[in-house]
Coordinates of C-alpha atoms in Angstrom, one line a residue:
M1 CA 0.5 -0.3 -0.1
A2 CA 1.8 3.0 -0.8
V3 CA 2.5 5.8 1.9
R4 CA 0.4 9.3 1.8
K5 CA 0.8 12.7 3.9
R6 CA -2.0 14.8 4.1
S7 CA -2.0 17.9 6.2
I8 CA -4.8 18.6 8.4
A9 CA -5.9 22.3 9.8
G10 CA -5.3 21.9 13.8
A11 CA -7.2 24.3 16.0
A12 CA -8.4 27.5 17.5
A13 CA -7.5 29.4 20.0
F14 CA -8.2 28.5 23.6
A15 CA -7.7 29.1 27.1
I16 CA -7.4 25.7 29.9
A17 CA -8.3 26.1 33.3
V18 CA -8.7 23.8 36.1
A19 CA -10.4 23.6 39.1
G20 CA -9.4 22.2 42.1
V21 CA -6.3 20.9 40.6
G22 CA -4.4 24.3 40.0
A23 CA -4.4 26.1 36.0
L24 CA -2.6 24.6 33.1
S25 CA -1.1 27.3 30.6
A26 CA -2.9 28.8 28.4
G27 CA -2.5 28.4 24.4
T28 CA -2.5 30.1 21.4
A29 CA -3.0 28.2 18.0
N30 CA -1.3 30.1 15.0
A31 CA -3.9 30.5 11.8
D32 CA -0.9 28.1 9.6
E33 CA -0.6 25.4 12.3
K34 CA -0.9 21.9 11.3
I35 CA -1.2 18.2 11.6
N36 CA 0.8 16.9 9.7
W37 CA 0.3 12.6 10.2
M38 CA 1.3 11.2 7.3
S39 CA -0.3 8.1 6.6
I40 CA 1.0 4.5 6.7
P41 CA 0.5 0.9 6.2
A42 CA -1.7 -1.1 8.1
T43 CA 0.1 -4.3 9.5
P44 CA -0.3 -7.4 8.0
D45 CA -1.6 -11.3 9.7
M46 CA 1.0 -13.4 9.2
R47 CA 0.9 -16.1 11.1
G48 CA 4.0 -16.9 14.4
V49 CA 4.6 -13.6 13.2
A50 CA 5.2 -11.0 16.1
A51 CA 5.6 -7.6 14.6
P52 CA 6.0 -4.2 16.4
N53 CA 2.9 -1.0 16.5
G54 CA 3.2 1.2 13.7
L55 CA 3.3 5.0 14.2
S56 CA 2.7 8.3 11.2
P57 CA 6.5 9.1 11.7
Q58 CA 5.2 12.6 13.2
L59 CA 4.7 9.9 16.3
R60 CA 6.1 8.3 18.9
E61 CA 4.9 6.2 21.7
Y62 CA 5.5 5.0 25.5
I63 CA 4.3 1.8 28.1
A64 CA 3.0 3.2 30.3
A65 CA 1.9 0.8 32.1
Q66 CA 1.4 -3.0 31.4
G67 CA 0.2 -6.4 31.9
S68 CA 2.9 -7.8 34.3
N69 CA 3.2 -4.9 36.0
V70 CA 2.7 -5.9 39.8
L71 CA 0.1 -4.4 41.4
E72 CA 1.2 -2.2 44.5
N73 CA -1.4 -4.0 46.2
P74 CA -1.9 -7.1 44.9
T75 CA -5.4 -9.5 46.4
D76 CA -5.5 -13.1 45.7
L77 CA -7.7 -12.5 42.8
V78 CA -5.3 -10.3 41.4
K79 CA -1.1 -9.5 41.6
Y80 CA -0.4 -8.4 38.3
Y81 CA -2.1 -5.3 36.0
G82 CA -3.1 -7.1 33.2
Y83 CA -3.4 -10.6 34.2
L84 CA -5.4 -12.8 37.5
N85 CA -3.8 -14.4 40.1
D86 CA -4.8 -17.6 39.0
G87 CA -1.7 -19.5 36.4
T88 CA 2.1 -18.0 35.3
L89 CA 2.1 -14.6 33.4
V90 CA 3.4 -17.3 30.0
P91 CA 1.6 -20.0 28.4
D92 CA 3.5 -23.4 31.2
P93 CA 4.0 -26.2 28.7
A94 CA 4.1 -28.6 31.6
N95 CA 0.3 -27.8 32.6
S96 CA -1.1 -28.4 29.0
F97 CA 0.2 -24.4 28.0
A98 CA -2.1 -22.7 30.6
E99 CA -1.3 -19.4 31.4
A100 CA -3.3 -16.7 33.6
S101 CA -6.6 -15.3 32.6
K102 CA -6.1 -11.9 30.9
T103 CA -7.9 -9.0 31.6
E104 CA -8.1 -6.3 29.1
P105 CA -7.6 -3.0 30.4
D106 CA -10.0 -1.0 28.4
K107 CA -11.3 2.6 28.2
N108 CA -9.2 5.0 29.2
T109 CA -10.4 7.8 31.6
Y110 CA -6.9 10.4 32.4
L111 CA -7.6 12.8 35.2
R112 CA -5.7 15.7 37.1
L113 CA -6.7 15.4 40.8
S114 CA -4.7 16.1 43.9
G115 CA -4.8 14.7 47.5
L116 CA -5.3 10.9 45.9
H117 CA -4.1 7.7 47.7
G118 CA -2.4 4.2 47.7
A119 CA -1.9 2.0 49.9
D120 CA 1.5 3.9 50.7
P121 CA 0.2 6.5 53.0
T122 CA 4.1 7.5 53.1
Y123 CA 4.0 8.3 49.1
N124 CA 3.3 11.0 47.0
Y125 CA 1.2 10.0 44.2
G126 CA 1.4 13.3 42.1
R127 CA -1.9 14.7 40.1
N128 CA -2.1 12.4 36.8
F129 CA -3.8 9.4 36.9
V130 CA -5.7 6.9 34.1
F131 CA -8.0 5.3 35.1
Q132 CA -9.4 1.1 33.3
G133 CA -11.7 -1.0 34.1
H134 CA -11.0 -4.7 33.3
E135 CA -12.9 -6.7 31.1
G136 CA -11.4 -10.2 29.9
G137 CA -11.0 -11.7 33.3
K138 CA -13.5 -14.2 35.2
A139 CA -14.6 -10.9 37.3
G140 CA -13.0 -7.9 36.7
Y141 CA -12.5 -4.9 38.4
L142 CA -10.6 -1.6 38.9
T143 CA -7.2 0.4 38.4
R144 CA -5.6 3.0 38.8
V145 CA -2.3 3.9 36.4
N146 CA -0.6 6.3 38.7
L147 CA 1.4 8.4 35.7
D148 CA 3.8 10.5 38.0
A149 CA 4.9 7.1 40.6
D150 CA 7.6 5.3 40.3
A151 CA 7.1 1.2 39.6
A152 CA 6.6 0.4 43.0
H153 CA 3.3 2.3 43.0
R154 CA 3.0 2.6 39.5
V155 CA 0.1 0.8 39.2
T156 CA -3.3 0.8 42.5
L157 CA -6.3 -1.7 42.2
L158 CA -8.6 0.4 44.0
A159 CA -11.9 -2.6 43.9
A160 CA -12.4 -5.6 42.9
T161 CA -16.1 -5.3 44.7
L162 CA -19.2 -3.8 45.2
A163 CA -19.9 -1.4 48.3
D164 CA -21.4 -4.2 49.9
G165 CA -17.8 -5.7 50.3
T166 CA -18.4 -9.3 48.9
T167 CA -20.3 -8.7 45.1
P168 CA -17.9 -9.0 42.2
V169 CA -17.5 -5.7 40.2
P170 CA -19.0 -7.2 37.0
P171 CA -16.2 -7.1 33.8
I172 CA -15.5 -3.4 32.8
D173 CA -16.2 -1.9 29.1
G174 CA -16.6 1.8 29.0
S175 CA -15.6 4.6 31.4
T176 CA -15.9 8.4 32.0
W177 CA -15.8 11.6 34.9
D178 CA -19.1 12.6 35.9
P179 CA -17.6 16.4 37.5
W180 CA -21.4 16.9 38.9
A181 CA -21.9 13.7 41.4
K182 CA -17.4 13.6 41.6
R183 CA -17.6 9.5 40.3
L184 CA -16.4 7.8 37.5
L185 CA -19.0 6.1 35.9
L186 CA -18.1 2.4 34.4
T187 CA -20.0 0.4 32.3
A188 CA -20.3 -3.4 32.2
E189 CA -21.3 -4.8 28.8
N190 CA -23.4 -7.9 29.8
G191 CA -26.5 -8.2 27.5
N192 CA -29.8 -7.6 29.3
K193 CA -27.3 -8.0 32.1
G194 CA -25.0 -5.6 31.9
A195 CA -24.9 -2.6 34.3
V196 CA -23.7 1.1 35.1
L197 CA -21.6 1.5 38.1
Q198 CA -20.2 4.2 39.5
A199 CA -16.9 4.5 41.2
T200 CA -15.4 7.2 43.8
P201 CA -11.7 7.9 42.2
D202 CA -9.2 6.6 45.6
I203 CA -8.8 3.6 47.1
K204 CA -10.7 1.1 48.4
S205 CA -12.9 2.8 45.8
T206 CA -16.6 2.7 46.9
V207 CA -18.1 1.0 43.8
E208 CA -22.3 1.6 43.5
D209 CA -24.6 -0.7 40.8
V210 CA -27.3 2.1 39.7
S211 CA -28.7 -0.5 37.1
N212 CA -32.2 0.8 38.8
V213 CA -31.6 4.2 37.5
L214 CA -29.9 3.5 34.0
G215 CA -31.0 0.0 33.7
R216 CA -30.0 -2.9 32.6
A217 CA -27.8 -3.8 28.5
G218 CA -24.7 -4.1 27.2
Y219 CA -23.4 -0.2 27.7
E220 CA -19.8 0.1 26.8
G221 CA -20.0 4.2 26.1
I222 CA -20.6 6.6 28.2
Q223 CA -20.2 10.3 28.5
N224 CA -22.0 13.1 30.0
D225 CA -23.3 16.7 28.1
S226 CA -23.1 20.0 29.4
A227 CA -26.8 19.1 31.4
G228 CA -26.2 16.5 33.7
N229 CA -27.1 13.7 30.9
V230 CA -25.3 10.5 30.7
W231 CA -25.5 9.2 26.9
M232 CA -25.1 5.8 26.9
V233 CA -24.8 3.6 23.9
E234 CA -25.1 -0.3 23.7
D235 CA -22.9 -3.3 22.4
T236 CA -25.4 -6.2 22.0
G237 CA -25.1 -8.9 18.8
G238 CA -28.1 -9.6 17.5
N239 CA -28.8 -13.1 15.6
S240 CA -28.3 -13.8 11.7
P241 CA -31.0 -14.9 9.6
A242 CA -30.8 -19.3 8.3
G243 CA -27.7 -19.2 5.5
S244 CA -26.5 -15.4 6.5
T245 CA -23.7 -14.1 8.3
A246 CA -25.2 -10.8 8.3
K247 CA -26.7 -9.4 12.2
N248 CA -29.4 -7.9 13.2
P249 CA -29.8 -4.7 14.4
N250 CA -30.5 -4.5 17.7
S251 CA -28.5 -2.1 19.6
F252 CA -29.8 1.0 21.0
V253 CA -28.4 4.8 22.1
Y254 CA -29.3 6.2 25.2
R255 CA -29.3 9.6 27.8
F256 CA -30.6 9.4 31.4
V257 CA -31.9 13.1 32.0
P258 CA -31.1 13.5 36.2
N259 CA -33.5 14.2 38.5
D260 CA -29.9 15.2 40.4
R261 CA -27.0 15.5 38.4
G262 CA -25.2 15.7 41.7
D263 CA -26.3 12.7 42.4
L264 CA -27.7 9.5 40.4
K265 CA -29.5 7.6 42.7
K266 CA -32.2 9.9 43.1
G267 CA -33.0 8.6 39.5
G268 CA -34.8 10.1 36.6
K269 CA -35.8 9.4 33.4
L270 CA -34.1 7.2 30.5
Q271 CA -34.8 7.1 27.3
A272 CA -34.1 6.3 23.5
L273 CA -32.7 7.2 20.4
Q274 CA -35.9 7.3 17.5
V275 CA -35.4 7.4 14.2
I276 CA -37.9 8.7 11.4
S277 CA -38.3 6.9 8.4
N278 CA -38.0 9.4 5.6
R279 CA -40.3 6.7 3.1
T280 CA -42.6 5.7 5.5
G281 CA -42.4 8.4 8.5
S282 CA -43.0 6.3 10.8
P283 CA -40.3 5.2 13.5
I284 CA -37.5 2.9 12.5
T285 CA -38.4 0.1 14.8
F286 CA -37.0 -2.9 15.7
Q287 CA -37.1 -6.2 13.9
A288 CA -37.2 -9.9 15.4
I289 CA -36.0 -12.5 13.0
D290 CA -39.3 -14.7 13.1
A291 CA -41.4 -16.8 10.4
G292 CA -43.0 -13.4 9.6
H293 CA -39.6 -11.5 9.3
P294 CA -37.3 -14.5 7.5
T295 CA -34.4 -12.0 8.0
G296 CA -35.2 -9.3 10.9
G297 CA -34.1 -5.8 10.5
V298 CA -31.1 -6.9 8.4
F299 CA -31.8 -6.1 4.6
T300 CA -34.8 -3.3 4.9
D301 CA -35.1 -0.5 3.2
E302 CA -34.6 1.7 6.0
Q303 CA -31.3 0.2 7.5
K304 CA -29.8 0.2 3.6
D305 CA -31.1 4.1 3.6
L306 CA -29.5 4.5 7.4
S307 CA -25.9 2.8 5.7
S308 CA -25.9 5.4 2.9
Y309 CA -24.6 8.7 2.5
G310 CA -26.8 12.2 1.7
T311 CA -30.4 10.7 3.9
V312 CA -31.1 13.3 6.4
F313 CA -33.1 11.8 9.3
D314 CA -35.5 13.5 12.0
T315 CA -35.0 12.0 15.0
A316 CA -36.8 11.9 18.7
W317 CA -36.1 10.5 22.1
V318 CA -38.3 8.6 24.2
T319 CA -38.8 7.9 27.4
I320 CA -38.5 4.4 27.9
H321 CA -38.6 4.6 31.8
D322 CA -39.0 7.1 34.8
T323 CA -38.2 6.3 38.6
A324 CA -41.3 8.7 39.4
V325 CA -43.9 5.7 37.8
D326 CA -41.8 2.3 38.2
T327 CA -40.8 2.9 42.0
S328 CA -39.9 -0.6 42.7
G329 CA -36.3 0.2 43.0
Q330 CA -35.1 -3.1 41.0
P331 CA -33.4 -3.0 37.9
F332 CA -34.9 -2.9 33.9
D333 CA -34.4 -3.9 31.2
A334 CA -33.1 -0.9 29.0
N335 CA -33.0 -2.9 25.7
A336 CA -36.7 -4.5 26.2
L337 CA -37.9 -1.0 27.1
A338 CA -36.7 0.7 23.9
K339 CA -37.4 -2.0 21.5
T340 CA -41.2 -1.9 22.9
A341 CA -41.3 1.7 22.6
A342 CA -40.1 2.3 19.3
A343 CA -36.8 3.4 19.6
T344 CA -34.1 2.6 16.8
P345 CA -31.6 -0.5 16.6
F346 CA -28.1 -0.3 14.8
K347 CA -25.6 -2.3 13.9
R348 CA -23.2 -1.9 17.2
P349 CA -23.1 1.4 18.5
E350 CA -20.2 1.4 20.5
N351 CA -19.0 3.9 21.7
G352 CA -19.6 8.2 21.4
V353 CA -18.5 11.5 22.0
F354 CA -19.2 15.2 21.4
R355 CA -17.4 17.5 19.1
P356 CA -15.6 20.2 20.2
R357 CA -16.8 23.5 21.3
T358 CA -20.1 23.3 19.5
N359 CA -22.1 23.3 22.6
F360 CA -23.0 20.1 22.7
N361 CA -24.9 20.0 20.2
E362 CA -23.7 17.4 18.0
F363 CA -22.6 13.9 19.0
F364 CA -21.2 11.5 16.9
F365 CA -20.9 7.3 17.2
T366 CA -19.7 4.7 15.8
A367 CA -20.9 1.5 14.7
T368 CA -19.4 -2.1 14.6
G369 CA -21.1 -3.5 12.3
D370 CA -21.0 -7.0 11.4
T371 CA -16.9 -7.9 12.1
N372 CA -17.6 -10.7 8.6
A373 CA -15.7 -9.9 5.1
T374 CA -18.6 -12.6 4.3
S375 CA -21.3 -10.7 6.0
D376 CA -23.7 -10.4 2.6
A377 CA -25.2 -7.0 4.9
N378 CA -21.7 -5.8 4.3
A379 CA -22.0 -4.0 -0.2
E380 CA -25.2 -1.9 1.1
Y381 CA -27.0 -2.5 4.2
G382 CA -24.2 -1.7 7.4
G383 CA -22.2 -4.4 7.8
W384 CA -19.4 -2.5 7.7
G385 CA -20.1 0.0 10.1
G386 CA -19.7 3.2 10.3
L387 CA -19.6 7.0 12.2
Y388 CA -23.1 8.7 12.9
Q389 CA -23.6 12.4 13.6
L390 CA -26.3 13.3 15.7
T391 CA -27.0 16.8 15.8
Q392 CA -29.5 19.1 18.4
N393 CA -29.8 22.9 19.2
D394 CA -29.7 21.5 23.0
P395 CA -28.7 18.6 24.6
S396 CA -31.6 18.0 26.2
A397 CA -33.4 18.8 23.3
D398 CA -36.2 15.8 22.4
H399 CA -35.8 16.6 18.6
G400 CA -32.3 16.4 16.0
K401 CA -31.4 14.7 12.9
L402 CA -29.4 12.1 12.1
R403 CA -26.9 10.9 8.8
L404 CA -24.3 9.5 8.6
F405 CA -21.4 10.8 8.3
Y406 CA -18.8 7.5 7.7
R407 CA -19.5 4.7 5.9
G408 CA -17.0 1.5 6.7
D409 CA -15.5 -1.2 4.1
Q410 CA -13.2 -3.4 4.2
A411 CA -10.1 -1.3 5.8
H412 CA -12.0 0.6 7.5
T413 CA -14.1 -1.1 9.4
G414 CA -15.2 -2.4 13.6
L415 CA -14.8 1.0 14.2
D416 CA -15.1 1.4 18.3
N417 CA -13.7 3.7 20.7
F418 CA -12.6 7.5 19.4
T419 CA -11.7 10.1 20.7
F420 CA -11.8 13.6 19.4
V421 CA -8.2 15.5 19.0
D422 CA -9.1 18.6 18.2
R423 CA -12.4 20.3 18.0
D424 CA -12.3 19.6 13.4
H425 CA -10.8 15.9 13.6
V426 CA -11.8 13.0 15.1
A427 CA -9.8 9.4 16.0
A428 CA -11.3 6.0 15.4
V429 CA -10.0 3.4 16.2
E430 CA -11.4 -1.0 14.5
D431 CA -11.9 -3.1 16.9
S432 CA -12.5 -6.0 14.1
G433 CA -11.8 -9.3 15.3
S434 CA -9.5 -12.0 14.2
T435 CA -12.0 -13.4 12.0
L436 CA -11.4 -9.9 10.1
H437 CA -7.4 -9.7 10.7
K438 CA -7.2 -13.3 8.8
Q439 CA -9.3 -12.2 5.7
R440 CA -8.5 -9.4 5.2
N441 CA -4.6 -10.4 6.2
A442 CA -4.0 -7.1 8.3
F443 CA -4.4 -6.2 12.1
D444 CA -6.8 -3.0 13.6
S445 CA -5.9 0.8 12.7
A446 CA -6.8 4.1 14.6
Y447 CA -7.7 6.8 11.8
L448 CA -8.5 10.1 12.1
F449 CA -11.4 11.3 10.7
D450 CA -11.8 15.2 8.6
V451 CA -15.6 16.2 10.2
K452 CA -15.8 18.7 7.3
A453 CA -14.6 15.8 4.4
D454 CA -17.1 14.1 2.0
Y455 CA -16.5 11.1 2.9
S456 CA -19.0 10.0 -0.1
K457 CA -16.7 10.8 -2.8
T458 CA -13.2 10.0 -2.4
N459 CA -11.5 11.3 1.0
E460 CA -10.4 8.7 3.0
P461 CA -9.2 8.8 7.0
V462 CA -5.5 8.8 7.9
R463 CA -3.9 5.7 9.6
F464 CA -2.5 6.8 11.7
L465 CA -1.7 3.7 14.1
A466 CA -1.5 0.5 12.9
E467 CA -1.6 -2.2 15.1
G468 CA 1.2 -4.5 15.3
R469 CA 1.0 -8.2 17.8
D470 CA 3.7 -8.4 20.8
E471 CA 5.4 -11.9 21.9
A472 CA 3.1 -12.7 23.7
A473 CA 0.2 -12.0 22.0
T474 CA 1.4 -13.8 18.6
E475 CA 2.2 -17.1 20.9
D476 CA -1.5 -17.2 22.0
A477 CA -2.6 -17.0 18.5
L478 CA -0.7 -20.0 17.7
L479 CA -2.2 -22.0 20.6
I480 CA -5.7 -20.8 20.2
G481 CA -7.8 -24.9 20.7
T482 CA -5.0 -26.1 22.2
P483 CA -6.3 -28.2 25.9
G484 CA -6.0 -25.9 28.7
F485 CA -5.3 -23.0 26.9
H486 CA -7.9 -20.4 27.6
N487 CA -6.9 -17.3 26.7
D488 CA -8.3 -14.8 22.8
D489 CA -6.2 -14.4 20.1
D490 CA -8.0 -11.1 19.5
N491 CA -5.4 -8.5 19.0
E492 CA -7.4 -4.8 19.6
I493 CA -6.9 -0.9 20.4
T494 CA -9.1 0.4 22.4
G495 CA -9.2 3.4 24.6
I496 CA -8.4 5.3 22.3
H497 CA -8.4 9.5 24.6
V498 CA -7.7 13.4 24.9
S499 CA -7.8 15.0 26.9
N500 CA -6.3 17.8 29.5
G501 CA -7.8 16.2 32.8
D502 CA -9.3 18.8 33.3
P503 CA -11.7 17.5 36.2
S504 CA -14.5 20.1 36.4
V505 CA -17.5 20.4 34.6
N506 CA -15.1 23.0 32.0
G507 CA -14.2 19.8 31.6
I508 CA -16.4 17.8 30.4
L509 CA -15.0 15.9 27.2
G510 CA -16.3 18.2 24.4
A511 CA -15.9 21.6 26.4
Q512 CA -12.8 22.6 25.1
N513 CA -11.2 22.4 21.9
P514 CA -8.0 19.7 22.4
R515 CA -4.5 20.2 21.7
P516 CA -3.1 17.3 21.3
F517 CA -0.2 17.6 23.5
Q518 CA 0.2 21.0 24.0
D519 CA -1.1 22.8 27.3
G520 CA -1.6 19.2 29.0
W521 CA -3.7 17.5 26.7
R522 CA -2.1 14.0 26.9
M523 CA -3.4 11.1 24.8
F524 CA -3.8 6.6 25.2
W525 CA -4.5 4.0 24.0
T526 CA -4.5 0.4 25.4
Q527 CA -3.6 -2.8 23.3
Q528 CA -5.8 -5.4 24.0
H529 CA -4.4 -9.3 24.5
G530 CA -1.0 -10.2 24.6
Q531 CA 1.2 -7.8 27.2
N532 CA -2.4 -5.6 27.9
I533 CA 0.2 -2.7 27.6
L534 CA -1.4 0.9 28.0
W535 CA 0.5 3.4 25.5
E536 CA 0.6 7.0 25.9
I537 CA 1.3 8.4 22.3
T538 CA 3.4 12.1 22.1
S539 CA 4.7 14.4 19.6
N540 CA 8.1 12.9 17.5
G541 CA 9.2 16.5 17.6
T542 CA 8.6 17.1 14.5
D543 CA 5.8 18.9 12.6
N544 CA 2.4 17.8 14.0

């Protein structure tokens, strides 16, 4: 593949203030300042061959933490950052090639906070932290990477049980910081058993399940807006019609409107996004695969429209649960209620973010798609997934407009986590899965999209990160199917995250214009599986 260079305009001038942690320096962007990230080739999937990550020459990366980092406060459950304490850290030939369960640290939340503690009461842990939930093991847990600390204090286990002290923390996918509640918000993606948790950021974190208020679903991405609403997107795969590898759209976009934005436990309304068909004027709704609809919603005209450039849809938010009406205080199935309320399903919209400095009126979310080159929905019905843009006059508005911003293809699919790099450019990463890696002979990549570009033409995003495969993941891939071996061979990019760590309301992602690698803005991603590495990307010192 030919190497291609593309120049991208940078962000405008702005100032940053971090409440509670001191002020970061103000930054000024010149009109001619550019981000010159060169597009690079993907890394081939070659059996038995380890490969380094590829980065645009303007970038470099450093290991912030890796799976073999010993926790400063290990337990019987977990001793190492990225492994449960149930075996050796490499496959053991004397034990049927068994190895410790890899826990897959997922989405990153970077915060600048003062006065946090760890296991050592005499140690100064600094004020720069990355928080992560772990999703891949038999049980989940919450860790904090202390970026200012030495190796002995680098990673702190914050919690492995809920506030009752006995219920295990479920495997965790998404995370964000709620500045009003002063809590981390975490999602546990597990179908109708999924959950939203809230957690304090210090050691011995209080972790509470708030599913009685926000419901249970396959929640993954989670994000606040400026009004204190909580937006969530769901990753729940659908069934396939007979003879097809395409998946039925089965996931929803949600918005929770709290009664008290400082305390989510006081209840509120959970809403789901409804999209109106331009063909019928009626809502586009879930269609089960049954005798009356043998292909469900996979090949409908509406699904084709949702997967096409140039079509703009009217949208509405429909209330699916209200704690003022349901006073039982029990968790509920949000996915089932969204279907009953005629909300619109998508093909696994895993994460969503607000475009910076748009008053939280522009919300972009991913659709991962079917992640299989044999899907007969790929060509026209959203099998390759893509990116959507929802525009409203206000983040609390009841109505808006939806359009497909980017339609995926075989080289750009499985889009999962993403983050705005500046006001006009968003970075999206792939989780296309081991099946598609082999089908297209390429591992996952991270792309930079220009929100002002028309991708229905010949524009292509810039591949700035081509994930490789470390030696541990390479060995795992060779051992799939071996009796006694229980880890998997997926090789995934996740947790792409650009933030200046501001924990105040002014720091909600989307409130400020990011300036990558300047004025305290930092960029992280997680290389799941293998050595489970948390990377920080920085400038290579050349023209960005």
